[in-house]
XYZ file of C-alpha atoms in Angstrom:
720
model
C 1.940 24.832 19.472
C -1.773 24.443 20.046
C -2.991 22.424 23.076
C -2.888 18.736 22.127
C -6.186 17.109 20.977
C -7.339 14.224 23.281
C -7.876 10.942 21.524
C -11.281 8.978 21.509
C -11.415 5.789 23.116
C -9.607 3.305 20.865
C -10.717 -0.266 19.952
C -8.630 -3.148 20.696
C -6.323 -4.770 18.040
C -6.637 -8.477 17.295
C -3.590 -10.812 18.132
C -3.194 -13.468 15.627
C -0.129 -15.281 17.381
C 2.367 -15.079 20.018
C 5.472 -17.033 19.894
C 8.185 -17.499 22.495
C 11.833 -16.712 21.416
C 14.895 -18.966 22.517
C 16.452 -15.996 24.573
C 14.742 -13.029 26.106
C 16.536 -9.778 25.176
C 18.247 -7.754 27.637
C 17.574 -4.592 25.740
C 16.065 -3.329 22.383
C 17.854 -3.678 19.086
C 17.199 -3.550 15.297
C 16.925 -7.347 15.189
C 13.330 -7.633 14.132
C 11.954 -7.283 10.715
C 9.587 -8.466 8.074
C 10.766 -9.636 4.780
C 9.654 -7.398 1.741
C 6.683 -9.712 0.976
C 5.416 -9.541 4.607
C 5.266 -13.212 4.707
C 8.213 -13.961 7.172
C 9.459 -12.365 10.346
C 13.027 -12.472 11.405
C 13.917 -12.311 15.054
C 17.295 -11.827 16.465
C 17.939 -12.210 20.168
C 20.876 -11.056 22.322
C 21.396 -11.826 26.013
C 24.236 -12.637 28.393
C 24.733 -15.001 31.142
C 27.290 -14.941 33.845
C 29.218 -18.348 34.382
C 32.014 -18.310 37.217
C 32.183 -14.489 37.133
C 32.529 -14.325 33.340
C 30.028 -12.880 30.915
C 29.069 -15.295 28.084
C 26.956 -14.427 25.075
C 23.774 -16.195 24.200
C 21.650 -15.344 21.340
C 19.509 -16.662 18.398
C 17.987 -16.027 15.013
C 14.489 -17.245 14.422
C 12.540 -17.216 11.154
C 8.654 -17.172 11.534
C 5.689 -17.639 9.193
C 3.946 -14.252 9.541
C 0.545 -15.716 8.863
C 0.799 -18.356 11.578
C 3.833 -17.894 13.804
C 5.322 -21.110 12.834
C 8.892 -21.440 13.241
C 10.575 -21.940 9.797
C 14.206 -22.122 10.777
C 16.820 -20.593 12.897
C 19.925 -21.090 14.832
C 21.135 -20.537 18.448
C 24.603 -20.243 19.901
C 26.981 -17.963 21.666
C 26.651 -14.946 19.231
C 24.167 -12.240 20.010
C 22.219 -11.159 17.045
C 22.233 -7.357 17.393
C 20.859 -6.183 14.019
C 19.220 -7.487 10.834
C 18.605 -6.302 7.210
C 16.825 -7.824 4.288
C 17.547 -7.344 0.603
C 14.898 -5.712 -1.450
C 14.244 -9.017 -3.421
C 13.977 -10.820 -0.047
C 16.578 -13.388 -0.846
C 19.357 -12.315 1.496
C 19.633 -11.530 5.121
C 22.525 -9.475 6.792
C 23.151 -10.207 10.427
C 25.358 -8.274 12.964
C 26.359 -10.540 15.671
C 28.563 -10.226 18.836
C 30.286 -12.541 21.189
C 31.573 -11.535 24.630
C 35.153 -12.412 25.508
C 36.627 -13.258 28.954
C 36.815 -9.737 30.257
C 33.520 -7.980 31.294
C 32.080 -5.975 28.300
C 34.925 -6.809 25.905
C 34.124 -8.583 22.590
C 36.028 -11.633 21.373
C 34.252 -11.593 18.105
C 31.772 -9.444 16.292
C 30.920 -9.967 12.589
C 28.535 -9.067 9.975
C 27.334 -12.017 7.909
C 25.258 -12.296 4.905
C 22.872 -15.215 5.016
C 20.515 -16.975 2.499
C 17.114 -15.601 3.787
C 15.319 -18.960 3.462
C 17.899 -21.452 4.756
C 20.202 -19.203 6.800
C 23.260 -20.587 5.022
C 26.142 -18.120 5.310
C 26.877 -16.669 1.938
C 29.795 -14.300 2.928
C 31.195 -12.114 5.576
C 32.194 -8.535 5.997
C 36.004 -8.539 5.329
C 36.945 -5.232 6.973
C 37.931 -3.691 10.086
C 35.387 -3.198 12.830
C 35.983 -1.106 16.148
C 37.196 -3.372 19.025
C 34.328 -2.445 21.482
C 31.259 -0.454 21.738
C 27.427 -0.981 21.077
C 27.071 2.242 18.871
C 25.848 0.769 15.603
C 23.307 1.913 13.109
C 21.179 -0.331 10.953
C 22.601 -2.364 8.155
C 21.220 -0.992 4.704
C 21.061 -2.838 1.542
C 21.434 -0.954 -1.578
C 18.321 -0.800 -3.696
C 19.785 -3.303 -6.110
C 20.733 -5.611 -3.222
C 24.394 -5.695 -4.263
C 26.024 -3.950 -1.373
C 25.257 -2.928 2.228
C 26.207 0.298 4.115
C 26.649 0.343 7.730
C 28.014 2.636 10.585
C 29.645 0.919 13.437
C 31.365 2.865 16.324
C 33.440 5.505 14.538
C 33.633 3.770 11.085
C 30.955 4.325 8.185
C 31.565 1.702 5.490
C 30.139 -0.087 2.531
C 30.664 -3.812 1.448
C 29.798 -5.982 -1.306
C 26.914 -8.332 -0.324
C 28.053 -11.151 -2.515
C 31.676 -11.501 -1.178
C 31.863 -9.250 1.770
C 34.707 -7.301 0.489
C 34.887 -3.738 1.645
C 34.228 -0.907 -0.993
C 35.282 2.013 1.354
C 35.206 3.147 4.880
C 35.459 6.556 6.643
C 35.950 7.829 10.241
C 33.346 10.006 11.912
C 33.162 10.164 15.600
C 29.827 10.651 17.231
C 27.614 9.436 14.394
C 23.996 9.650 15.713
C 22.190 8.024 12.637
C 22.627 6.786 9.114
C 20.333 6.897 6.099
C 20.833 5.659 2.632
C 19.126 7.694 -0.124
C 16.352 5.946 -2.120
C 18.672 5.820 -5.348
C 21.395 4.546 -3.273
C 23.949 7.137 -4.365
C 24.286 8.805 -1.144
C 24.340 8.283 2.675
C 23.418 10.797 5.231
C 25.008 10.798 8.722
C 23.526 12.521 11.659
C 26.351 14.211 13.746
C 26.785 16.839 16.440
C 27.279 19.596 13.988
C 24.748 18.752 11.227
C 24.357 16.211 8.563
C 27.266 14.849 6.487
C 26.417 13.423 3.095
C 28.721 10.986 1.330
C 28.842 9.689 -2.146
C 28.310 5.907 -1.949
C 30.300 4.798 -4.949
C 33.577 6.180 -3.158
C 32.718 7.342 0.334
C 33.872 10.849 -0.488
C 32.226 14.119 1.020
C 29.325 15.363 -0.940
C 27.500 17.723 1.293
C 27.626 19.199 4.798
C 24.210 20.385 6.325
C 24.664 22.380 9.574
C 22.018 22.433 12.165
C 21.838 24.572 15.318
C 22.073 21.677 17.671
C 23.129 17.882 17.312
C 21.244 15.604 14.932
C 19.438 12.903 16.715
C 18.038 11.174 13.624
C 17.975 11.979 9.684
C 16.484 10.163 6.861
C 15.560 10.680 3.134
C 12.145 11.050 1.777
C 11.028 8.310 -0.629
C 11.162 10.781 -3.661
C 14.895 11.582 -2.721
C 13.898 15.356 -2.705
C 14.387 16.042 1.115
C 16.408 15.055 4.177
C 14.293 15.171 7.106
C 16.206 15.577 10.420
C 15.339 15.548 14.186
C 17.631 17.838 16.287
C 18.116 17.461 20.076
C 16.445 20.942 20.665
C 13.239 19.183 19.917
C 12.763 20.552 16.235
C 12.074 18.511 13.144
C 13.668 20.060 10.066
C 13.450 19.511 6.293
C 16.219 20.119 3.863
C 16.659 20.133 0.203
C 18.529 16.769 -0.610
C 20.408 18.380 -3.527
C 21.570 21.638 -1.939
C 21.138 21.303 1.802
C 19.034 24.487 1.846
C 16.631 24.550 4.742
C 12.802 23.888 3.470
C 10.800 24.166 6.816
C 11.138 23.496 10.647
C 8.582 22.596 13.290
C 9.033 22.348 17.033
C 7.731 18.814 18.087
C 9.393 18.461 21.601
C 11.810 15.922 23.313
C 15.129 16.727 24.634
C 16.714 13.926 22.687
C 15.014 14.816 19.378
C 11.592 13.693 18.137
C 10.984 10.442 16.524
C 9.665 10.715 13.007
C 8.545 8.775 9.842
C 8.039 9.986 6.118
C 4.856 8.806 4.394
C 5.318 6.783 1.228
C 3.658 9.458 -0.996
C 6.196 11.971 0.289
C 3.599 14.480 1.322
C 3.673 14.256 5.087
C 5.933 13.426 8.059
C 4.463 11.926 11.318
C 6.558 12.910 14.562
C 6.343 12.076 18.149
C 7.903 14.055 20.828
C 8.080 14.272 24.611
C 6.788 17.443 26.345
C 5.827 18.598 29.752
C 2.202 17.281 29.175
C 3.334 13.937 27.891
C 3.938 12.205 24.526
C 2.452 14.165 21.620
C 2.027 13.097 17.864
C 1.567 15.215 14.970
C 1.621 15.140 11.029
C 3.156 17.775 9.049
C 3.239 18.835 5.359
C 6.760 18.185 3.674
C 6.280 21.227 1.707
C 6.003 23.844 4.442
C 5.854 22.060 7.851
C 2.262 23.077 8.461
C 0.251 20.590 10.623
C -2.315 18.334 9.065
C -4.245 18.277 12.346
C -3.944 19.524 16.004
C -1.246 17.468 17.777
C -2.551 14.375 19.672
C -1.649 13.629 23.311
C -1.205 9.942 23.962
C -2.226 8.730 27.575
C 1.248 7.419 28.610
C 3.859 9.786 30.047
C 7.302 8.661 29.602
C 10.036 10.384 31.260
C 12.791 9.859 28.670
C 13.053 9.232 24.939
C 10.050 9.838 22.803
C 7.965 7.171 21.563
C 8.747 5.499 18.263
C 6.530 6.481 15.480
C 5.972 4.624 11.999
C 3.964 5.641 8.987
C 1.863 2.996 7.477
C 2.644 2.046 3.807
C -1.167 2.132 3.327
C -0.959 5.913 4.199
C -4.099 5.529 6.422
C -2.375 5.072 9.863
C 0.287 6.145 12.126
C 1.487 3.463 14.548
C 3.119 4.824 17.792
C 4.921 2.697 20.446
C 5.195 3.985 24.033
C 7.374 1.846 25.923
C 7.470 1.767 29.781
C 10.218 3.622 31.432
C 11.395 6.183 34.028
C 9.895 6.658 37.556
C 6.368 5.660 36.282
C 7.530 2.464 34.613
C 6.045 0.133 37.290
C 2.672 1.844 37.176
C 2.406 2.468 33.444
C 2.196 -0.458 30.960
C 3.465 -0.141 27.446
C 1.214 1.155 25.061
C 0.900 0.952 21.290
C -1.531 3.395 19.557
C -2.994 3.547 16.050
C -3.906 6.978 14.742
C -5.760 7.926 11.508
C -3.143 9.825 9.488
C -5.495 12.336 8.202
C -7.311 13.418 11.520
C -5.030 12.054 14.378
C -8.108 10.319 15.689
C -7.053 7.203 17.757
C -8.638 4.154 16.167
C -6.887 1.291 17.661
C -4.556 0.460 20.570
C -3.027 -2.575 22.348
C -1.026 -3.200 25.499
C 1.721 -5.874 24.897
C 2.013 -8.683 27.525
C 5.692 -7.707 28.152
C 7.772 -4.638 27.690
C 6.888 -4.209 24.013
C 10.060 -2.134 23.349
C 10.536 -3.152 19.686
C 7.881 -3.326 16.954
C 7.645 -3.095 13.238
C 4.961 -2.582 10.616
C 4.534 -5.129 7.874
C 5.447 -3.820 4.229
C 1.828 -4.216 3.373
C 0.572 -2.402 6.181
C -1.789 -5.074 7.328
C 0.010 -6.094 10.749
C 2.275 -5.251 13.481
C 4.835 -7.528 15.086
C 6.168 -6.589 18.568
C 8.803 -8.088 20.657
C 7.325 -8.276 24.096
C 9.449 -9.753 26.864
C 10.537 -13.317 25.958
C 7.886 -13.551 23.080
C 7.092 -12.156 19.654
C 3.346 -11.082 18.962
C 1.786 -10.302 15.792
C -1.368 -8.176 15.673
C -3.542 -7.760 12.557
C -4.781 -4.085 11.895
C -8.029 -5.294 10.361
C -7.460 -3.883 6.954
C -7.784 -7.304 5.119
C -11.452 -8.478 5.684
C -11.162 -11.723 3.736
C -9.385 -13.815 0.947
C -10.254 -16.394 -1.508
C -7.982 -18.341 -3.761
C -8.851 -19.943 -7.252
C -7.006 -22.492 -9.421
C -5.914 -20.371 -12.235
C -5.232 -16.815 -13.448
C -7.979 -14.259 -12.515
C -9.551 -12.494 -15.468
C -12.171 -10.474 -13.719
C -13.817 -9.798 -10.517
C -17.096 -8.231 -9.543
C -18.911 -7.448 -6.259
C -22.711 -7.543 -5.708
C -24.679 -4.447 -4.616
C -26.718 -5.885 -1.915
C -26.029 -5.345 1.781
C -24.235 -8.599 2.356
C -21.815 -8.388 -0.596
C -20.437 -11.334 -2.460
C -17.566 -11.323 -4.835
C -17.741 -13.207 -8.210
C -14.217 -14.070 -9.731
C -13.631 -15.375 -13.337
C -10.513 -17.343 -14.107
C -8.636 -18.572 -17.171
C -9.986 -22.072 -16.995
C -13.415 -20.551 -17.782
C -14.898 -21.021 -14.386
C -16.449 -18.735 -11.867
C -15.969 -18.777 -8.069
C -18.403 -16.900 -5.715
C -17.481 -16.238 -2.130
C -18.866 -14.196 0.766
C -16.953 -10.884 0.810
C -17.007 -10.717 4.838
C -15.433 -14.013 5.485
C -13.950 -15.452 2.157
C -16.191 -18.482 2.258
C -16.759 -20.049 -1.048
C -20.458 -20.207 -1.924
C -20.218 -21.645 -5.466
C -17.919 -22.705 -8.425
C -19.220 -23.095 -11.839
C -17.261 -24.167 -14.905
C -18.231 -22.331 -18.045
C -17.718 -24.117 -21.422
C -15.702 -22.093 -23.758
C -13.982 -18.845 -22.738
C -15.315 -16.099 -20.616
C -15.310 -12.501 -22.127
C -17.498 -10.698 -19.564
C -19.369 -11.240 -16.216
C -21.846 -9.280 -14.188
C -23.959 -9.756 -11.086
C -27.844 -9.895 -11.715
C -30.997 -10.237 -9.631
C -29.818 -7.846 -6.808
C -26.555 -9.823 -6.610
C -28.236 -13.082 -6.107
C -27.170 -14.379 -9.583
C -24.105 -14.343 -12.069
C -24.291 -13.839 -15.676
C -21.394 -14.923 -17.889
C -20.860 -14.032 -21.405
C -18.361 -15.869 -23.619
C -17.705 -17.956 -26.737
C -20.937 -20.188 -26.022
C -23.296 -17.367 -25.556
C -24.757 -16.266 -22.140
C -25.193 -18.305 -19.100
C -26.570 -17.351 -15.770
C -26.645 -19.273 -12.432
C -28.011 -18.429 -8.920
C -25.536 -18.258 -6.189
C -27.873 -20.025 -3.800
C -30.069 -22.587 -5.347
C -29.958 -24.387 -8.587
C -31.691 -21.991 -10.919
C -29.682 -21.492 -14.299
C -30.298 -21.189 -17.945
C -28.140 -20.891 -21.227
C -28.708 -18.866 -24.319
C -26.304 -20.414 -26.930
C -27.796 -19.442 -30.109
C -26.571 -15.848 -30.273
C -22.959 -16.599 -30.958
C -19.874 -15.248 -28.987
C -20.674 -12.519 -26.470
C -18.503 -9.377 -26.228
C -19.917 -7.517 -23.478
C -22.648 -7.747 -20.847
C -24.295 -5.004 -18.604
C -27.076 -5.471 -15.836
C -29.967 -3.182 -16.480
C -32.222 -1.721 -13.887
C -31.683 -1.232 -10.145
C -32.545 -4.760 -9.495
C -30.326 -6.037 -12.294
C -33.403 -8.117 -13.680
C -32.460 -7.446 -17.331
C -29.156 -8.054 -19.270
C -27.846 -6.128 -22.014
C -25.874 -8.425 -24.369
C -23.590 -7.625 -27.190
C -22.759 -10.666 -29.492
C -21.011 -9.560 -32.687
C -23.122 -6.662 -34.166
C -26.257 -7.434 -32.269
C -27.374 -5.985 -29.077
C -30.317 -7.737 -27.212
C -32.064 -7.365 -23.837
C -32.478 -10.769 -21.897
C -34.512 -11.435 -18.869
C -32.592 -12.598 -15.841
C -35.412 -14.988 -14.995
C -35.078 -17.220 -18.021
C -33.186 -15.556 -20.761
C -35.915 -14.623 -22.998
C -35.600 -11.546 -25.399
C -37.429 -8.317 -24.368
C -37.136 -6.776 -27.869
C -38.815 -8.358 -30.683
C -35.629 -8.121 -32.723
C -31.930 -7.307 -31.610
C -30.546 -3.944 -32.658
C -28.181 -4.477 -35.480
C -24.898 -2.480 -35.640
C -22.651 -1.932 -38.775
C -19.779 -3.421 -36.918
C -18.835 -5.339 -33.807
C -20.120 -3.935 -30.381
C -17.335 -3.632 -27.960
C -18.722 -1.534 -25.186
C -21.721 -1.286 -23.163
C -23.082 1.040 -20.470
C -26.392 1.548 -18.646
C -28.012 4.593 -17.137
C -28.806 4.391 -13.473
C -32.635 4.836 -14.102
C -32.295 1.790 -16.413
C -33.948 3.592 -19.323
C -30.945 3.853 -21.696
C -28.031 1.576 -22.981
C -25.054 2.954 -24.523
C -23.022 1.083 -27.090
C -19.578 1.464 -28.408
C -19.147 0.171 -31.888
C -15.967 -0.692 -33.839
C -17.288 1.836 -36.498
C -16.113 4.575 -34.170
C -19.669 5.392 -33.394
C -21.449 5.485 -29.989
C -25.148 4.862 -30.004
C -27.960 5.336 -27.331
C -30.598 2.652 -27.234
C -34.190 3.046 -25.572
C -34.455 0.124 -23.153
C -38.144 -0.187 -23.505
C -38.100 -0.443 -27.470
C -34.513 -1.137 -28.511
C -34.687 1.776 -30.942
C -31.677 4.088 -31.389
C -31.386 7.793 -30.613
C -29.243 9.801 -32.827
C -25.593 8.590 -32.710
C -22.273 10.466 -32.353
C -19.312 9.473 -34.405
C -15.613 10.232 -33.555
C -12.337 9.874 -35.389
C -11.147 6.773 -33.461
C -12.554 3.639 -31.924
C -14.756 3.823 -28.883
C -12.552 2.679 -25.909
C -14.604 3.764 -23.004
C -18.403 4.786 -22.079
C -20.048 5.665 -18.650
C -23.170 7.231 -17.566
C -23.285 9.759 -14.916
C -24.725 8.391 -11.646
C -28.436 9.602 -11.126
C -28.594 11.348 -14.496
C -28.658 10.368 -18.326
C -25.363 12.217 -19.196
C -23.153 9.983 -21.256
C -19.310 10.198 -21.579
C -17.648 8.454 -24.444
C -13.918 8.177 -24.959
C -12.242 7.432 -28.247
C -8.819 6.213 -29.322
C -8.069 9.612 -31.102
C -8.255 11.249 -27.469
C -11.670 12.834 -27.896
C -14.046 12.725 -24.897
C -17.668 13.502 -25.783
C -20.377 14.032 -23.255
C -23.937 13.499 -24.556
C -27.203 14.087 -22.905
C -28.947 10.718 -23.820
C -32.554 11.799 -23.108
C -32.268 14.704 -25.559
C -29.464 13.489 -27.612
C -27.672 16.905 -27.402
C -23.919 17.335 -26.732
C -23.004 18.686 -23.298
C -19.343 19.227 -23.891
C -16.040 17.922 -25.402
C -12.536 17.216 -24.409
C -9.800 17.097 -27.260
C -6.639 15.217 -26.528
C -3.632 13.997 -28.423
C -3.570 10.451 -27.039
C -6.503 7.846 -26.646
C -8.830 7.727 -23.624
C -9.026 4.272 -22.216
C -11.019 4.724 -19.170
C -13.860 7.069 -17.926
C -15.526 7.379 -14.535
C -17.914 9.717 -12.950
C -17.842 10.589 -9.227
C -20.648 9.210 -7.054
C -21.943 12.902 -6.573
C -22.161 13.438 -10.401
C -19.877 16.468 -10.089
C -16.625 15.075 -11.375
C -15.362 13.260 -14.561
C -12.078 11.179 -14.599
C -10.357 10.252 -17.815
C -7.303 8.029 -18.316
C -5.127 8.639 -21.292
C -2.697 6.334 -22.960
C 0.133 9.051 -23.163
C 3.677 8.450 -22.179
C 2.791 9.670 -18.589
C -0.302 7.694 -18.193
C -2.294 10.591 -17.140
C -5.395 10.427 -15.225
C -7.255 13.903 -15.466
C -10.211 15.164 -13.245
C -12.704 17.755 -14.598
C -15.441 19.831 -12.792
C -18.891 19.346 -14.290
C -20.725 21.844 -11.984
C -20.128 24.925 -14.243
C -22.746 25.048 -16.964
C -21.496 24.291 -20.414
C -17.785 24.071 -19.373
C -15.324 21.297 -18.401
C -12.718 22.718 -16.055
C -9.586 20.518 -15.531
C -8.902 20.361 -11.801
C -6.100 17.905 -11.450
C -3.755 15.656 -13.304
C -2.149 12.289 -11.928
C 0.683 10.560 -13.706
C 1.636 7.028 -13.334
C 4.661 4.714 -14.483
C 2.546 2.213 -16.445
C -0.793 2.264 -18.360
C -4.029 2.440 -16.467
C -5.916 -0.744 -15.993
C -8.800 0.229 -13.719
C -10.268 3.752 -12.774
C -13.272 3.440 -10.153
C -14.825 5.953 -7.742
C -15.643 4.991 -4.341
C -19.489 5.677 -3.778
C -18.846 6.245 -0.131
C -16.257 8.905 0.091
C -15.716 10.048 -3.415
C -12.110 8.821 -3.510
C -10.820 7.456 -6.824
C -9.211 4.035 -7.062
C -6.447 3.567 -9.715
C -4.455 0.408 -10.719
C -1.791 0.178 -13.386
C -0.382 -2.512 -15.577
C 1.939 -4.455 -13.610
C 1.493 -2.566 -10.589
C 1.346 -4.078 -7.105
C -0.638 -1.235 -5.382
C -4.153 0.164 -5.663
C -3.939 3.884 -4.930
C -7.096 5.822 -3.482
C -6.813 9.512 -3.966
C -8.941 12.577 -3.010
C -9.757 13.740 -6.696
C -9.996 17.360 -5.794
C -7.009 17.855 -3.490
C -4.779 15.207 -5.341
C -3.763 13.753 -1.899
C -3.621 9.993 -1.674
C -5.902 8.837 1.022
C -4.770 5.264 1.103
C -2.760 2.660 -0.684
C -3.474 -1.055 -0.828
C -0.137 -2.815 -1.358
C -0.355 -6.310 -2.806
C 2.366 -8.940 -2.983
C 1.826 -9.322 -6.826
C 0.485 -7.487 -9.690
C -3.115 -6.462 -9.428
C -5.407 -7.617 -12.263
C -8.691 -5.985 -11.369
C -10.677 -4.365 -8.606
C -14.283 -3.857 -7.587
C -15.853 -1.793 -4.904
C -18.896 -2.686 -2.944
C -22.022 -0.502 -3.312
C -21.629 1.062 0.132
C -17.968 1.646 -0.520
C -16.915 -0.044 2.685
C -15.082 -2.906 0.887
C -12.487 -3.185 -2.071
C -11.767 -6.501 -3.736
C -8.550 -6.883 -5.440
C -7.509 -9.728 -7.848
C -3.894 -10.323 -7.945
C -1.582 -12.457 -10.157
C -1.061 -14.997 -7.227
C -4.608 -16.200 -8.067
C -5.745 -14.693 -4.865
C -8.759 -12.147 -4.399
C -8.413 -10.172 -1.191
C -11.291 -7.954 0.251
C -9.945 -4.935 2.107
C -11.580 -2.380 4.321
C -11.873 0.853 2.621
C -12.573 2.778 5.752
C -10.293 3.581 8.551
C -9.231 0.957 11.050
C -11.736 -0.273 13.527
C -14.557 1.917 12.165
């Protein structure tokens, strides 16, 4: 292993709230979690008090609002809450609870209860046999449908129904070190001294035995169900084929108890933290072959004991590592939480909790960390969400201004437009628009908003009271800002295309350009000299901005569904419903190239450096294809990405060249390197994403969701 790289000085994370819990814990546990929506935090406490030489249990369960830290509910009593799990739909909460008996370290009662996640009212209890003593318990895990729960307690591995508590099956396995449920809930993998035992969850029968050279400290499935990743006590991280158990790769990480690790949600990488002679080291390794993504990073805290805990953010951007105090240096070294860039290992954030900070968890949306620190719980914001703004109705479109201080314009289903500052979420304006809204653009260098709809074109300034209305042209189908300043508006109303001045709405051309059928698409070249129109007659036309006259047109076999100009050039791409994509040089009216497909092209985008073309296809796999434009006269396909549902947005980031994709009904925006195909980041949202917009400098991404909230997210790495 190469010498660890030294991290750069990190920035401090922002603590949002700190809340005292009823009973300070005596040790760490698994009783700390977010619900799936990231809106709530559940905290279980366990402690003991001595009364007349007898040990009595004390404990509590507290529900907190993740945004404010406000207590939403809970209970306190004589049962310690040792472990918690939440069902995938967030409606049920499973709680493992203990109560000491009269004899020291004996248990009068231990139980697993399934509670209503909102009210904490008990729904059922596990109706099976639990071992009489011992703290060896591995986390409760809900099945992916939430109907049953898998658990290992002491020497017993079992599954039980989450609705009535009845046991489905149980098996006895001494010395189980870890438990993991497969993503499809069909099998459970148990880490053991001789390897990994895999059971079939419907019956609990043996399915597979994967031998390992030394005892397994921890094992888990990759999210795509293809691999089982295991840390063994010789300090090695190993990957196995989940179907056959065949070894795939291995890498030495360190730590006599086995390294801590976490698999990325895109199933490409695993992050691991180990303890070596030089301290705690963190690395990221490829799941295909175990090759490192970067040189291992050494963290500043040396802990003589177990390795630090590592989590891989669901945003794919960050690795969070918790180094609790301990060993002979515990009095001198405080706990330490580090945030690393997952692609480079660069340390970009850090915090030192007020207390021990032994337990921590990342929110499912990757935006915050919750830490149990001594007798309190603290939540820290990772700085990913820059701002948010809610509107009163369903969002239909979102745009972001191109200036240095961007604003976001939001159109909603009540025919109103709301404008807010991207950096703060402060509302700057809200304007009702009579009729319906079909299109919206920012004009005048982002200082004004132009709206097209059933009553024509309306423009209003964001600051001030300048506005105008052109209501004599009929219903508007499409708008596009023309020129670097956006001081002209290309307007398609029915069959007619006109060019209107942003100052007062007057026509630049003496007569509008008439098309044979309705114009449905508009695009403008970056030099402001050409306007491309997509018409229902299956024809793409190029209009001269100065005169409004048309260049030779290009007709396909299907309706024009997407058009875009190459940045900094006059190359035009047009996509038709017959699957044909044609590239045309607008200035000379010559064809540059052609792509022929079997399914319609719905979206087209050029990379900021003008070297790549991305197309979205409406085939069964909802394929996004990337083409290389640098070879003269050829279009070489570099990559294909498939998606579960149709593509709704396809946008390149002007800063780093990543491509952002959203899908119908999808709750995540993915940002991918178009050449390597590796996902650079994900933006998980609580509701389906309707639309996205990226700032001119690429630093901010605005996402509009079905919860009627626009969130502005920092596209770059944390604390940059």
